[in-house]
């Protein structure tokens, strides 16, 4: 059985992709900013360890960090993506407030933490759609739009609660509380794992999608 061998011309030939060999010099040059920030971080950490070894060599302080820092990280990560997109959001404190108002409004009469969390998420999504409609739909600059929605949502929160606070002691006994801020692996708070997962998700969106 005969076979014909056709020579491919230069136009028909597929381009040959050659993989550049790994080089520490190229790696450092491409990631100079990230490596510099890590170097500064470890330098500051070493300074604190040398200044107060009994405190910064104890695991208790890191458990405290893992319990408090994730709150700010979970807020900062999406805001970072907004800034990368060239926009600005100044309404996030009021969005957090209106989400809490929705939680309290549903939790107090029902005692159902799961439904209250869904209500808080729905309020946050509605506030985000409001901002998106003002910025994308109408064309108002994000800085101006979110300043306006910040005052609007803050005032709405005060009106709905009539300026009063609310106690959520009963929510501590719920299963949702244990999932969100309980401890599942040793003494590590769950909010640390939530922030870690959100950080990975943001990295995927920034580096593995068209965002």
PDB file of C-alpha atoms in Angstrom, residues 39-115:
ATOM      1  CA  UNK A  39      10.636  40.607  51.318  1.00  0.00           C
ATOM      2  CA  UNK A  40       9.265  43.684  53.082  1.00  0.00           C
ATOM      3  CA  UNK A  41       6.612  41.572  54.840  1.00  0.00           C
ATOM      4  CA  UNK A  42       9.102  39.040  56.164  1.00  0.00           C
ATOM      5  CA  UNK A  43      11.474  41.834  57.136  1.00  0.00           C
ATOM      6  CA  UNK A  44       8.782  43.539  59.243  1.00  0.00           C
ATOM      7  CA  UNK A  45       7.755  40.173  60.712  1.00  0.00           C
ATOM      8  CA  UNK A  46      11.351  39.425  61.693  1.00  0.00           C
ATOM      9  CA  UNK A  47      11.634  42.871  63.300  1.00  0.00           C
ATOM     10  CA  UNK A  48       8.569  42.197  65.471  1.00  0.00           C
ATOM     11  CA  UNK A  49       9.846  38.743  66.416  1.00  0.00           C
ATOM     12  CA  UNK A  50      13.172  40.167  67.537  1.00  0.00           C
ATOM     13  CA  UNK A  51      11.431  43.008  69.391  1.00  0.00           C
ATOM     14  CA  UNK A  52       8.889  40.835  71.248  1.00  0.00           C
ATOM     15  CA  UNK A  53       9.762  37.141  70.856  1.00  0.00           C
ATOM     16  CA  UNK A  54       7.409  35.963  73.620  1.00  0.00           C
ATOM     17  CA  UNK A  55       4.464  37.490  71.766  1.00  0.00           C
ATOM     18  CA  UNK A  56       5.270  36.832  68.108  1.00  0.00           C
ATOM     19  CA  UNK A  57       6.570  33.304  68.645  1.00  0.00           C
ATOM     20  CA  UNK A  58       3.350  32.308  70.400  1.00  0.00           C
ATOM     21  CA  UNK A  59       0.591  30.710  68.266  1.00  0.00           C
ATOM     22  CA  UNK A  60      -2.142  32.588  70.135  1.00  0.00           C
ATOM     23  CA  UNK A  61      -1.447  35.896  68.401  1.00  0.00           C
ATOM     24  CA  UNK A  62      -1.692  34.238  64.982  1.00  0.00           C
ATOM     25  CA  UNK A  63      -5.005  32.631  65.935  1.00  0.00           C
ATOM     26  CA  UNK A  64      -6.193  36.139  66.859  1.00  0.00           C
ATOM     27  CA  UNK A  65      -5.006  37.453  63.487  1.00  0.00           C
ATOM     28  CA  UNK A  66      -6.827  34.641  61.689  1.00  0.00           C
ATOM     29  CA  UNK A  67     -10.014  35.560  63.545  1.00  0.00           C
ATOM     30  CA  UNK A  68      -9.922  39.338  62.889  1.00  0.00           C
ATOM     31  CA  UNK A  69      -7.971  39.924  59.665  1.00  0.00           C
ATOM     32  CA  UNK A  70     -10.277  37.913  57.324  1.00  0.00           C
ATOM     33  CA  UNK A  71     -13.056  40.483  57.799  1.00  0.00           C
ATOM     34  CA  UNK A  72     -10.881  43.159  56.191  1.00  0.00           C
ATOM     35  CA  UNK A  73      -9.470  40.755  53.592  1.00  0.00           C
ATOM     36  CA  UNK A  74     -12.921  39.687  52.403  1.00  0.00           C
ATOM     37  CA  UNK A  75     -13.799  43.366  51.923  1.00  0.00           C
ATOM     38  CA  UNK A  76     -10.477  44.334  50.337  1.00  0.00           C
ATOM     39  CA  UNK A  77     -10.243  41.562  47.726  1.00  0.00           C
ATOM     40  CA  UNK A  78     -13.376  42.472  45.712  1.00  0.00           C
ATOM     41  CA  UNK A  79     -12.602  46.183  46.102  1.00  0.00           C
ATOM     42  CA  UNK A  80      -9.167  45.520  44.622  1.00  0.00           C
ATOM     43  CA  UNK A  81     -10.814  44.008  41.554  1.00  0.00           C
ATOM     44  CA  UNK A  82     -13.052  47.077  41.247  1.00  0.00           C
ATOM     45  CA  UNK A  83      -9.989  49.343  41.314  1.00  0.00           C
ATOM     46  CA  UNK A  84      -8.196  47.152  38.748  1.00  0.00           C
ATOM     47  CA  UNK A  85     -11.237  47.592  36.497  1.00  0.00           C
ATOM     48  CA  UNK A  86     -10.695  51.353  36.738  1.00  0.00           C
ATOM     49  CA  UNK A  87     -13.657  52.110  39.003  1.00  0.00           C
ATOM     50  CA  UNK A  88     -14.187  53.104  42.638  1.00  0.00           C
ATOM     51  CA  UNK A  89     -16.682  51.985  45.277  1.00  0.00           C
ATOM     52  CA  UNK A  90     -17.116  54.112  48.386  1.00  0.00           C
ATOM     53  CA  UNK A  91     -20.464  52.637  49.388  1.00  0.00           C
ATOM     54  CA  UNK A  92     -19.209  49.302  50.769  1.00  0.00           C
ATOM     55  CA  UNK A  93     -19.566  50.285  54.473  1.00  0.00           C
ATOM     56  CA  UNK A  94     -23.214  51.193  53.908  1.00  0.00           C
ATOM     57  CA  UNK A  95     -23.780  48.014  51.880  1.00  0.00           C
ATOM     58  CA  UNK A  96     -22.483  46.028  54.826  1.00  0.00           C
ATOM     59  CA  UNK A  97     -24.840  47.989  57.091  1.00  0.00           C
ATOM     60  CA  UNK A  98     -27.929  47.385  54.938  1.00  0.00           C
ATOM     61  CA  UNK A  99     -27.024  43.705  54.723  1.00  0.00           C
ATOM     62  CA  UNK A 100     -26.919  43.555  58.512  1.00  0.00           C
ATOM     63  CA  UNK A 101     -30.263  45.342  58.709  1.00  0.00           C
ATOM     64  CA  UNK A 102     -31.762  42.723  56.385  1.00  0.00           C
ATOM     65  CA  UNK A 103     -30.295  39.969  58.547  1.00  0.00           C
ATOM     66  CA  UNK A 104     -31.733  41.441  61.750  1.00  0.00           C
ATOM     67  CA  UNK A 105     -35.125  42.160  60.152  1.00  0.00           C
ATOM     68  CA  UNK A 106     -35.514  38.501  59.140  1.00  0.00           C
ATOM     69  CA  UNK A 107     -33.781  36.855  62.095  1.00  0.00           C
ATOM     70  CA  UNK A 108     -35.669  38.564  64.928  1.00  0.00           C
ATOM     71  CA  UNK A 109     -39.180  37.369  63.961  1.00  0.00           C
ATOM     72  CA  UNK A 110     -38.170  33.964  62.512  1.00  0.00           C
ATOM     73  CA  UNK A 111     -35.063  32.912  64.445  1.00  0.00           C
ATOM     74  CA  UNK A 112     -33.860  31.240  61.230  1.00  0.00           C
ATOM     75  CA  UNK A 113     -30.206  32.077  60.648  1.00  0.00           C
ATOM     76  CA  UNK A 114     -30.044  30.521  57.193  1.00  0.00           C
ATOM     77  CA  UNK A 115     -32.934  32.581  55.831  1.00  0.00           C
TER      78      UNK A 115
END
